[in-house]
Coordinates of C-alpha atoms in Angstrom, one line a residue:
X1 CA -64.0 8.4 -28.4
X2 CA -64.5 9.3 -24.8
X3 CA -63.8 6.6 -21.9
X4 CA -64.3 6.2 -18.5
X5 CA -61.9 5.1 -15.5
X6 CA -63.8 2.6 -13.2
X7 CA -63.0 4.3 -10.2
X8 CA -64.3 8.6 -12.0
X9 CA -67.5 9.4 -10.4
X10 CA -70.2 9.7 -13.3
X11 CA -71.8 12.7 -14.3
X12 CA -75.2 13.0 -16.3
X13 CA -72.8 15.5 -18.4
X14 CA -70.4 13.0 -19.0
X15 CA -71.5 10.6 -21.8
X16 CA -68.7 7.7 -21.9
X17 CA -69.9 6.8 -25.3
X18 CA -68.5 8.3 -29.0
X19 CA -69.9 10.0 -31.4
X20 CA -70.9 7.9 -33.8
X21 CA -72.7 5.4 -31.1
X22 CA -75.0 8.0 -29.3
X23 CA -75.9 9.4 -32.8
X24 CA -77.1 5.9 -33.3
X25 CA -78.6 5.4 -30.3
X26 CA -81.0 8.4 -29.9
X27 CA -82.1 8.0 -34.1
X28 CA -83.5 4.5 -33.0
X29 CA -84.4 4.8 -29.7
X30 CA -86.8 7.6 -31.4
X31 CA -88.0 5.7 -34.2
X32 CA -88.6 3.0 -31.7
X33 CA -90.5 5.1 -29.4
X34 CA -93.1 6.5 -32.0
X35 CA -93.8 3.4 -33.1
X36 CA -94.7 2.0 -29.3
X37 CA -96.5 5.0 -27.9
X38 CA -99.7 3.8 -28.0
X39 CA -98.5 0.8 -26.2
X40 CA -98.5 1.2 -22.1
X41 CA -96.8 -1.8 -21.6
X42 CA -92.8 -1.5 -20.7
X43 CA -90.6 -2.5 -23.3
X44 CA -86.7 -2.9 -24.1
X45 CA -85.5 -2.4 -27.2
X46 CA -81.7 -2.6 -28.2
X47 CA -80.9 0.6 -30.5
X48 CA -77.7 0.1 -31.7
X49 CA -74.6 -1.7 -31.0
X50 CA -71.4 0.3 -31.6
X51 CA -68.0 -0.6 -31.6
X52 CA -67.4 0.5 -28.1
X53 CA -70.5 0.1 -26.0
X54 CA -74.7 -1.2 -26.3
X55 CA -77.2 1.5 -25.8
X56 CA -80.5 -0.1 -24.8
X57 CA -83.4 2.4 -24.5
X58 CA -85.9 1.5 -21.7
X59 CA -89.5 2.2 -22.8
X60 CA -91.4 1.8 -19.7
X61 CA -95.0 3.9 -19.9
X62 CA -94.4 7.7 -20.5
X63 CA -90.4 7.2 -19.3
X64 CA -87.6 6.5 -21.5
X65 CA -83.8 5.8 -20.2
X66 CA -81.0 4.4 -21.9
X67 CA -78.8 2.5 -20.3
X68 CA -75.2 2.1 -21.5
X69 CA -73.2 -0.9 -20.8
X70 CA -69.8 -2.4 -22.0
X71 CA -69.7 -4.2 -25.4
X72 CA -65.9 -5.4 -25.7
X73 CA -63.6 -7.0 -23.8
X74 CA -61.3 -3.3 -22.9
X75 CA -58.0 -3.5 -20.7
X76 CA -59.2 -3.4 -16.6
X77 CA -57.7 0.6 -16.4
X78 CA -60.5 1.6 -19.0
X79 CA -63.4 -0.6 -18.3
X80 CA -66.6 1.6 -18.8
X81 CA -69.6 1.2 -16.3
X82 CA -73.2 1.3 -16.9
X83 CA -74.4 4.8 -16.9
X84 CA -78.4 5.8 -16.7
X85 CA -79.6 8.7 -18.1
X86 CA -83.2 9.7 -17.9
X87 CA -83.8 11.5 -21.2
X88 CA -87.2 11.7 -21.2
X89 CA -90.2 11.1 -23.8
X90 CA -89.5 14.4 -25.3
X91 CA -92.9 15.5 -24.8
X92 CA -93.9 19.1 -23.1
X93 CA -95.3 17.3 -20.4
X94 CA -92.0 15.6 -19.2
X95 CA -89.9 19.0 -19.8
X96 CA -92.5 20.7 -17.5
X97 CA -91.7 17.8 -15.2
X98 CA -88.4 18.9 -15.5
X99 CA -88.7 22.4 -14.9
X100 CA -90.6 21.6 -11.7
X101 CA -87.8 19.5 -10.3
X102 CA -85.4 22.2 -10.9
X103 CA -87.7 24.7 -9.0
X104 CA -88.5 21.9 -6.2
X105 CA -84.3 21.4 -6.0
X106 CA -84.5 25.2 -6.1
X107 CA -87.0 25.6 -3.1
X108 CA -85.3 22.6 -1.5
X109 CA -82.0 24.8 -1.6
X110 CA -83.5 27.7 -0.4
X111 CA -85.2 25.9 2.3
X112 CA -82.4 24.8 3.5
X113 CA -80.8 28.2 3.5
X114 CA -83.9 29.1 5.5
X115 CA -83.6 26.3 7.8
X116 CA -80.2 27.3 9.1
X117 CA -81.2 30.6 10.0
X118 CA -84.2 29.2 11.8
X119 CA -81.5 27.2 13.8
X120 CA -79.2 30.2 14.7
X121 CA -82.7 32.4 15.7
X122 CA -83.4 29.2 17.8
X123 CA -80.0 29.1 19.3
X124 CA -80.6 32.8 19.8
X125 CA -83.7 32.7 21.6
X126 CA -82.5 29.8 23.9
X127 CA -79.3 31.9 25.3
X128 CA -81.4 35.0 25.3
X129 CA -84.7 33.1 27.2
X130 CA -82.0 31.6 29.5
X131 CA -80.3 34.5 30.6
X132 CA -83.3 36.2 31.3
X133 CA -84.4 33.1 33.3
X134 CA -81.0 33.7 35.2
X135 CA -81.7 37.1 35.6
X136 CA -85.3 36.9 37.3
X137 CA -84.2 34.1 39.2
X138 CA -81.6 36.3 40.8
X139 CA -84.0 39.2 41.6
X140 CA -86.2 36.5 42.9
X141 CA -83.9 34.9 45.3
X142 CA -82.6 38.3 46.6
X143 CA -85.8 39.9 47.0
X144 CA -86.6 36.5 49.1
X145 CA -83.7 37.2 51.1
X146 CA -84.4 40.8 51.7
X147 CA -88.0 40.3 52.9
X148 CA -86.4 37.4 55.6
X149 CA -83.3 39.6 56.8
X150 CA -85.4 42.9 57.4
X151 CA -83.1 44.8 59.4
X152 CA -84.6 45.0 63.2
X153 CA -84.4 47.9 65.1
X154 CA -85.3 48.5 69.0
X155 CA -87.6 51.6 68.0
X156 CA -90.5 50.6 66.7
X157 CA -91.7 54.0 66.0
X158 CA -88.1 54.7 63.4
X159 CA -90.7 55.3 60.1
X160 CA -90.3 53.0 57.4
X161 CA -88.4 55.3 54.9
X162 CA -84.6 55.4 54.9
X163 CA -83.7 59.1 54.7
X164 CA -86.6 59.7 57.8
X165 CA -84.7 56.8 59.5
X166 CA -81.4 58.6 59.2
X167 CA -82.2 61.9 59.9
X168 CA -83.6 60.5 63.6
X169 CA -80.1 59.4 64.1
X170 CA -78.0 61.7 66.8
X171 CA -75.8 63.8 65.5
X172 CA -72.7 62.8 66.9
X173 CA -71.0 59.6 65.4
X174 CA -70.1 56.6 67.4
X175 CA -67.6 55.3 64.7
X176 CA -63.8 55.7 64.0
X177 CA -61.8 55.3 61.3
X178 CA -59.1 53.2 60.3
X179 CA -56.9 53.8 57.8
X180 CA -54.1 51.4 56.2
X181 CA -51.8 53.1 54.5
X182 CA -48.3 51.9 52.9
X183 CA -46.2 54.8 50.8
X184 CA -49.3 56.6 50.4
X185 CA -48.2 60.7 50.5
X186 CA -49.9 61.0 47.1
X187 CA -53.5 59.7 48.3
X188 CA -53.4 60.7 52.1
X189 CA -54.3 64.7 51.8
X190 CA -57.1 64.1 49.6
X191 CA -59.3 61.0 52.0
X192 CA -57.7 63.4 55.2
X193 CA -59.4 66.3 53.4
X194 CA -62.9 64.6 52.5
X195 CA -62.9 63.2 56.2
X196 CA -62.7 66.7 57.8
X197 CA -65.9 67.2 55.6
X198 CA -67.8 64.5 57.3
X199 CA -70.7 64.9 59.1
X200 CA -71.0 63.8 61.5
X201 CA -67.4 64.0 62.5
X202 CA -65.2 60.5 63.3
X203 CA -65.0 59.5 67.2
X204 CA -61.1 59.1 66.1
X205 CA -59.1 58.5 62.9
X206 CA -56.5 55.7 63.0
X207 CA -53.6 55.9 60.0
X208 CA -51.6 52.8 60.4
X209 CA -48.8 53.8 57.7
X210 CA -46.9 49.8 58.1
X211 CA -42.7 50.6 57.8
X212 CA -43.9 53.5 54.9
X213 CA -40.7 56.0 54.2
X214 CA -42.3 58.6 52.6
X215 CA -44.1 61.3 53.8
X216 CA -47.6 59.4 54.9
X217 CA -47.0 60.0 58.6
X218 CA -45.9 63.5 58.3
X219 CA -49.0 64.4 56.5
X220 CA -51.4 62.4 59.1
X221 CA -50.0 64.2 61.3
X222 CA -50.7 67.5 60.3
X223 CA -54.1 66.9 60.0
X224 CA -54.9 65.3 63.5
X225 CA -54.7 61.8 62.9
X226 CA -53.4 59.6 65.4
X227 CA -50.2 57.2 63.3
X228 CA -49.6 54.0 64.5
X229 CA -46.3 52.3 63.0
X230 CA -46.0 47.9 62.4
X231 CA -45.2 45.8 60.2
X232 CA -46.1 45.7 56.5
X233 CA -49.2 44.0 55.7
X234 CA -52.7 45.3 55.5
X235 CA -54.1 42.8 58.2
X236 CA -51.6 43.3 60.2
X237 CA -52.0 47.0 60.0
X238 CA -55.9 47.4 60.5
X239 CA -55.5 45.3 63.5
X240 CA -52.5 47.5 65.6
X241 CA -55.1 50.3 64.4
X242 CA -58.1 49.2 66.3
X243 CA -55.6 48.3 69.1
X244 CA -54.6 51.8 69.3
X245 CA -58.2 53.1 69.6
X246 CA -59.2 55.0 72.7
X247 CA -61.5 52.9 74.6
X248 CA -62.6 55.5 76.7
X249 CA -63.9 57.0 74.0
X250 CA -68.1 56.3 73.1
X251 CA -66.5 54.6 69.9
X252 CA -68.7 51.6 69.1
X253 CA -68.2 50.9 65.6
X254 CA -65.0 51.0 63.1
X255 CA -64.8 52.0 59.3
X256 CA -61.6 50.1 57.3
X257 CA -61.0 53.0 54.3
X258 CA -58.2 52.4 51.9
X259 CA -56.1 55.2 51.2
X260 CA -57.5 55.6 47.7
X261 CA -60.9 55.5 48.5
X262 CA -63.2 58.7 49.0
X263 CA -66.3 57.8 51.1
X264 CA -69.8 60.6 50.8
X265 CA -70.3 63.1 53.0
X266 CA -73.3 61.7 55.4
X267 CA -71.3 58.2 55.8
X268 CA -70.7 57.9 59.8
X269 CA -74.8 58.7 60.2
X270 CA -75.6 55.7 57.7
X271 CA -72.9 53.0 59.7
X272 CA -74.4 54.2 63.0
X273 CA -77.6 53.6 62.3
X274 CA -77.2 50.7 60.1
X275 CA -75.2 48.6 63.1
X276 CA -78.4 49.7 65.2
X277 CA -80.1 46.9 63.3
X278 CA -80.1 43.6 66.0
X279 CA -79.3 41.2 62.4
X280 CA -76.2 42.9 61.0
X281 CA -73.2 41.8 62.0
X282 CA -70.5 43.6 59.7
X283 CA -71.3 45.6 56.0
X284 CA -69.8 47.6 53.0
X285 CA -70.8 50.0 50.2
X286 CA -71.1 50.1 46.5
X287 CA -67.7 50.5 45.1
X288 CA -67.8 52.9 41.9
X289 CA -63.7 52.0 40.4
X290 CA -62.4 55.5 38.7
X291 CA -59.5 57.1 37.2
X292 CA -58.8 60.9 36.3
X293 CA -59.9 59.7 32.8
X294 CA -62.3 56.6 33.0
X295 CA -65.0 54.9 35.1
X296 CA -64.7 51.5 35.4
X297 CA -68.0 50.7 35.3
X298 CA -67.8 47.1 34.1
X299 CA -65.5 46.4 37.3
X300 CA -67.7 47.7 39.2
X301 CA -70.7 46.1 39.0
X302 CA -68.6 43.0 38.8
X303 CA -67.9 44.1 42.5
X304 CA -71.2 44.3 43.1
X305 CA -72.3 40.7 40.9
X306 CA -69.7 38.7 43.2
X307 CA -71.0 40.0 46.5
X308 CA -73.7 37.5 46.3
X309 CA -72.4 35.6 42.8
X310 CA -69.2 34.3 45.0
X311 CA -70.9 33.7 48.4
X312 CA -73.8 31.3 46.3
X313 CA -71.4 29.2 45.0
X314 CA -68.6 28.9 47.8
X315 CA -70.7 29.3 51.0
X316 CA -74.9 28.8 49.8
X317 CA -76.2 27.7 52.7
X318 CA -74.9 30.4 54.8
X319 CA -75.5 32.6 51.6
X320 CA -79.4 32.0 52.8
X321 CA -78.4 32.9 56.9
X322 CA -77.2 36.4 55.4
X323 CA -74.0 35.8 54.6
X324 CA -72.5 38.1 51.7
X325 CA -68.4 38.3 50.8
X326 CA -67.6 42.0 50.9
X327 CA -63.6 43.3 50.3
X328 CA -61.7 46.2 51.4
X329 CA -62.1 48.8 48.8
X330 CA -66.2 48.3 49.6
X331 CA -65.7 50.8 52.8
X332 CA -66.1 47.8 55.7
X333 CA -67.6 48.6 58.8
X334 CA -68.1 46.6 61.8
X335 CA -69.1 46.5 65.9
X336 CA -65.1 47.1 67.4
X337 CA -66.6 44.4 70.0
X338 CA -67.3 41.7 67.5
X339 CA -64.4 42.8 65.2
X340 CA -62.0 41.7 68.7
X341 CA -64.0 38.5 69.2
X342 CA -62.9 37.2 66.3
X343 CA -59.4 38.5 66.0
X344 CA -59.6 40.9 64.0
X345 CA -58.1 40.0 61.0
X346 CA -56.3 37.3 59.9
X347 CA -52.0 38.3 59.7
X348 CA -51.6 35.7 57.4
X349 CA -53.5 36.6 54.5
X350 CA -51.9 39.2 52.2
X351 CA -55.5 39.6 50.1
X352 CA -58.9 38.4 50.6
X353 CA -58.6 39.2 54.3
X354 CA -61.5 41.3 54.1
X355 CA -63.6 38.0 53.0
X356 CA -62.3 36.0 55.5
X357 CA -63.3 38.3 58.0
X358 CA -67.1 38.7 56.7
X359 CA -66.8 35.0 57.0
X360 CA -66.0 34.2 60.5
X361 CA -67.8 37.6 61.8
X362 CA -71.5 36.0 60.3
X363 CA -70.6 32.5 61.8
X364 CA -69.8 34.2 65.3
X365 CA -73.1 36.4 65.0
X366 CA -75.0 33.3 64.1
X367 CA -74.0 30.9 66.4
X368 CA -71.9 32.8 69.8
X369 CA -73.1 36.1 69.6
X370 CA -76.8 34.6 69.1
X371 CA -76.3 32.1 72.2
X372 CA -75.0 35.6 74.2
X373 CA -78.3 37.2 73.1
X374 CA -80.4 34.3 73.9
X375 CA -81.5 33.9 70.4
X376 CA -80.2 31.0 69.1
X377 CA -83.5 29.6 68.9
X378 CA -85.0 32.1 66.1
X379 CA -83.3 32.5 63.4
X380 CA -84.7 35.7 62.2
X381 CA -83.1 37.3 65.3
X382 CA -79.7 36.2 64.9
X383 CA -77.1 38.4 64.2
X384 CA -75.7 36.9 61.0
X385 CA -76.6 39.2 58.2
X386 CA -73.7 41.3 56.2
X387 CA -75.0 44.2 55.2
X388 CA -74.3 45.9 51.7
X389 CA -75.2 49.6 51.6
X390 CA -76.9 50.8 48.6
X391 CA -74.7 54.0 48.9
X392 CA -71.7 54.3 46.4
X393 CA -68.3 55.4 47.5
X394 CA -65.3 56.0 45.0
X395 CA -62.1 54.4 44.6
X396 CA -58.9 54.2 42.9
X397 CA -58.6 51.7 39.5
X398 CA -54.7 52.4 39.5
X399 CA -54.2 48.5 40.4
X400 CA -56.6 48.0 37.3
X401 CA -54.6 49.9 34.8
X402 CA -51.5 48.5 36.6
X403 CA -52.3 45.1 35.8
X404 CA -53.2 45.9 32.3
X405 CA -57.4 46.8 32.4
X406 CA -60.7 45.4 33.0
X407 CA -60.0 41.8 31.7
X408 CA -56.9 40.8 33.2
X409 CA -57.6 42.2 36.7
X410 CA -61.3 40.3 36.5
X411 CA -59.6 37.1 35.7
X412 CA -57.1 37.8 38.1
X413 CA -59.1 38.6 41.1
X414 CA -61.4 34.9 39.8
X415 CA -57.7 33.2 40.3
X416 CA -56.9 34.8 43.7
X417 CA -60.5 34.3 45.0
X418 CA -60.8 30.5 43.6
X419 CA -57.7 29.7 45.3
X420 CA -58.5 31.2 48.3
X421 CA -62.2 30.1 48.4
X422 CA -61.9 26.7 46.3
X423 CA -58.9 25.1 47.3
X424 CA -58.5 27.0 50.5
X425 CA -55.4 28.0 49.4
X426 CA -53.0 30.3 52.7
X427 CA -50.3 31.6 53.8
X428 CA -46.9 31.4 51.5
X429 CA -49.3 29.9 48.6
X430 CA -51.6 32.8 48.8
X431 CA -48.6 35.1 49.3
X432 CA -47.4 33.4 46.1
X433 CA -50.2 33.8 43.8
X434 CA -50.6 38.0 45.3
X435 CA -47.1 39.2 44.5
X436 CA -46.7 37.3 41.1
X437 CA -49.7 38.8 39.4
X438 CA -49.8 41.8 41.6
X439 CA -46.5 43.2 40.5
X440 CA -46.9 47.2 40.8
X441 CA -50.4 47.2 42.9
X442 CA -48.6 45.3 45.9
X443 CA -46.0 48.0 46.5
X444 CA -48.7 50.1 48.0
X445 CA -50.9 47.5 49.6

């Protein structure tokens, strides 16, 4: 005999009932339901009583169940339940019914299957319909941008096309160069080299080589260059640069290049004519980030992404005045005039002086420089917009690999610049946050 626990789940496999009383059971419950088929009314009949349990069949229309309930008085740890089991009328009819339930479970099953990859090609389509949306928005509100910051040039008759712009630029350059440069004997030859090939050639070239005690200066040296010794720290030495500049010079405009960076041949013409434009007030170039065996071309569109990406989300209204957060290995280029108005740049910053300066050079073009130039009442006039260049110039991804590739430098630089732009973070806690997760890049910086 098979019993069952109170608390076991039942199972229409699981008969609690022995042998002898379910033989009984199903003998009468089908003599019982031949004789009452003709009948439609529903009917109970008792089938059998066995020693363990009473079977009742259920006859109600073209149904039959039997129910199975307790009979004697058993000890509480094996009281048995009433169990229902549809059995049917045994007719073809109710084993098609069956059949169709087990097909509709079947379908149900398989729907459901279905169903769940509908969801994940919904959840799909949402992300993919949303960065899209992103996407055009962005080319939207920088094509906006572009069409209200036209650049604005005193020669109307300059034709509209870029390389017929250039080419009626004068020949000979108003812009110098500055370059900072800290231990840098393995990097200096080669941008002193590529310089020499410019043309236009530099008013002057500036190598501010900091307390370096290797053989920068001796190689500056030999190739022209005017070296000016200071402390070490990039602001610090970009400003004792365009200190030492000969102002009797025609030298208008000044170009920061990092020692690893390589700039392209025709890049003096394009500054000089781009600071002809009445709304720019400082700009950069497309940084391409390369090694002697890879491009970092994921870096460097990030470069690109976070030139407007950053200034929207720390600085959007200004974002909208023209306002775009450039740094140093982007090839900065600036009016020496306004670049002294400001201060240069700021001593106490060991990084992200070059987006502090593109900062507080578009708020002086927009408000001081604009009152100067009696156009503080048009805002299309102002001088407020940083300029990026749509012409690419190469540099170093040594700090990359030195702090381990693409991802850790990316979350790296989004730590330095949220401190510094976020939680305005300066001075020793800038200096802080540099030279822990700088460790090899800062030797050179």
């Amino acid at each position: 005999m098979m019993m069952m626990n109170k608390n076991t789940p039942h199972s229409p496999l699981t008969a609690p009932l022995c042998h002898d009383c379910l033989n009984k059971s199903s003998s009468s419950s089908s003599s019982s339901s031949m004789n009452n088929s003709t009948n439609n009314q529903p009917r109970t009949i008792v089938s059998s009583v066995g020693r363990c349990a009473t079977v009742l069949v259920i006859k109600t229309r073209r149904r039959r169940t039997i129910i199975v309930s307790s009979n004697n008085k058993i000890d509480n740890a094996n009281i048995i339940e009433p169990v229902i089991y549809d059995i049917g009328d045994g007719t073809n009819n109710n084993n098609n019914n069956n059949n169709n339930n087990n097909n509709n479970r079947r379908r149900r099953d398989d729907d459901g299957d279905k169903d769940d990859d509908d969801d994940d090609t919904l959840r799909f389509n949402r992300v993919m319909k949303f960065l899209v949306a992103t996407l055009i928005l962005n080319q939207s509100v920088r094509y906006a941008l572009r069409k209200k910051h036209e650049p604005s040039y005193d020669n109307d008759n300059i034709n509209n096309n870029n390389n017929e712009r250039i080419s009626n630029i004068k020949s000979t350059s108003e812009c110098a160069i500055v370059i900072p440069a800290l231990n840098e004997e393995e990097n200096i030859e080669r941008l002193l080299l590529q310089i020499q090939a410019l043309r236009p050639r530099p008013t002057e070239i500036i190598v501010c080589v900091g307390d370096s005690t290797d053989g920068t200066s001796e190689i500056a040296e030999r190739f022209g260059a005017k070296v000016v010794r200071s402390k070490r720290n990039r602001s610090i030495q970009m400003n004792a640069g365009v200190r030492a500049l000969n102002v009797g010079k025609k030298c208008a405009n000044v170009l920061f290049l990092h020692a690893d960076t390589l700039p392209f041949p025709d890049i003096l013409k394009v500054i000089d004519y781009t600071m002809k434009d009445k709304k720019a007030i400082l700009g950069g170039f497309v940084s391409l980030i390369t090694t002697e065996k890879k491009t970092y071309w994921a870096l460097s569109y990030h470069n690109v992404f976070k030139t407007d990406f950053y200034t929207a989300i720390l600085y959007p209204l200004r974002y909208t005045r023209g306002l775009k957060l450039l740094f140093g290995d982007q090839g900065i280029f600036c009016r020496i005039d306004d670049f002294k108005a400001v201060n240069g740049y700021d001593e106490t910053l060991p990084i992200m002086e070059d987006a502090d300066l593109c900062v507080r050079l578009q708020k002086y073009g927009s408000t001081a420089r604009s009152r100067n130039n009696n156009n503080d009442n048009n805002d299309n006039n102002r001088t407020s917009c940083v300029r990026l260049v749509d012409r690419v110039i190469t540099t170093s991804g040594r700090r990359i690999e030195a702090m381990g590739g693409n991802l850790k430098s990316t979350v790296v630089h989004f730590l330095i610049g949220g401190a510094w732009g976020v939680f305005k973070v300066k001075g020793d806690g800038l200096r802080w946050l540099y030279e822990t997760f700088y460790p090899v890049a800062n030797e050179n910086k």
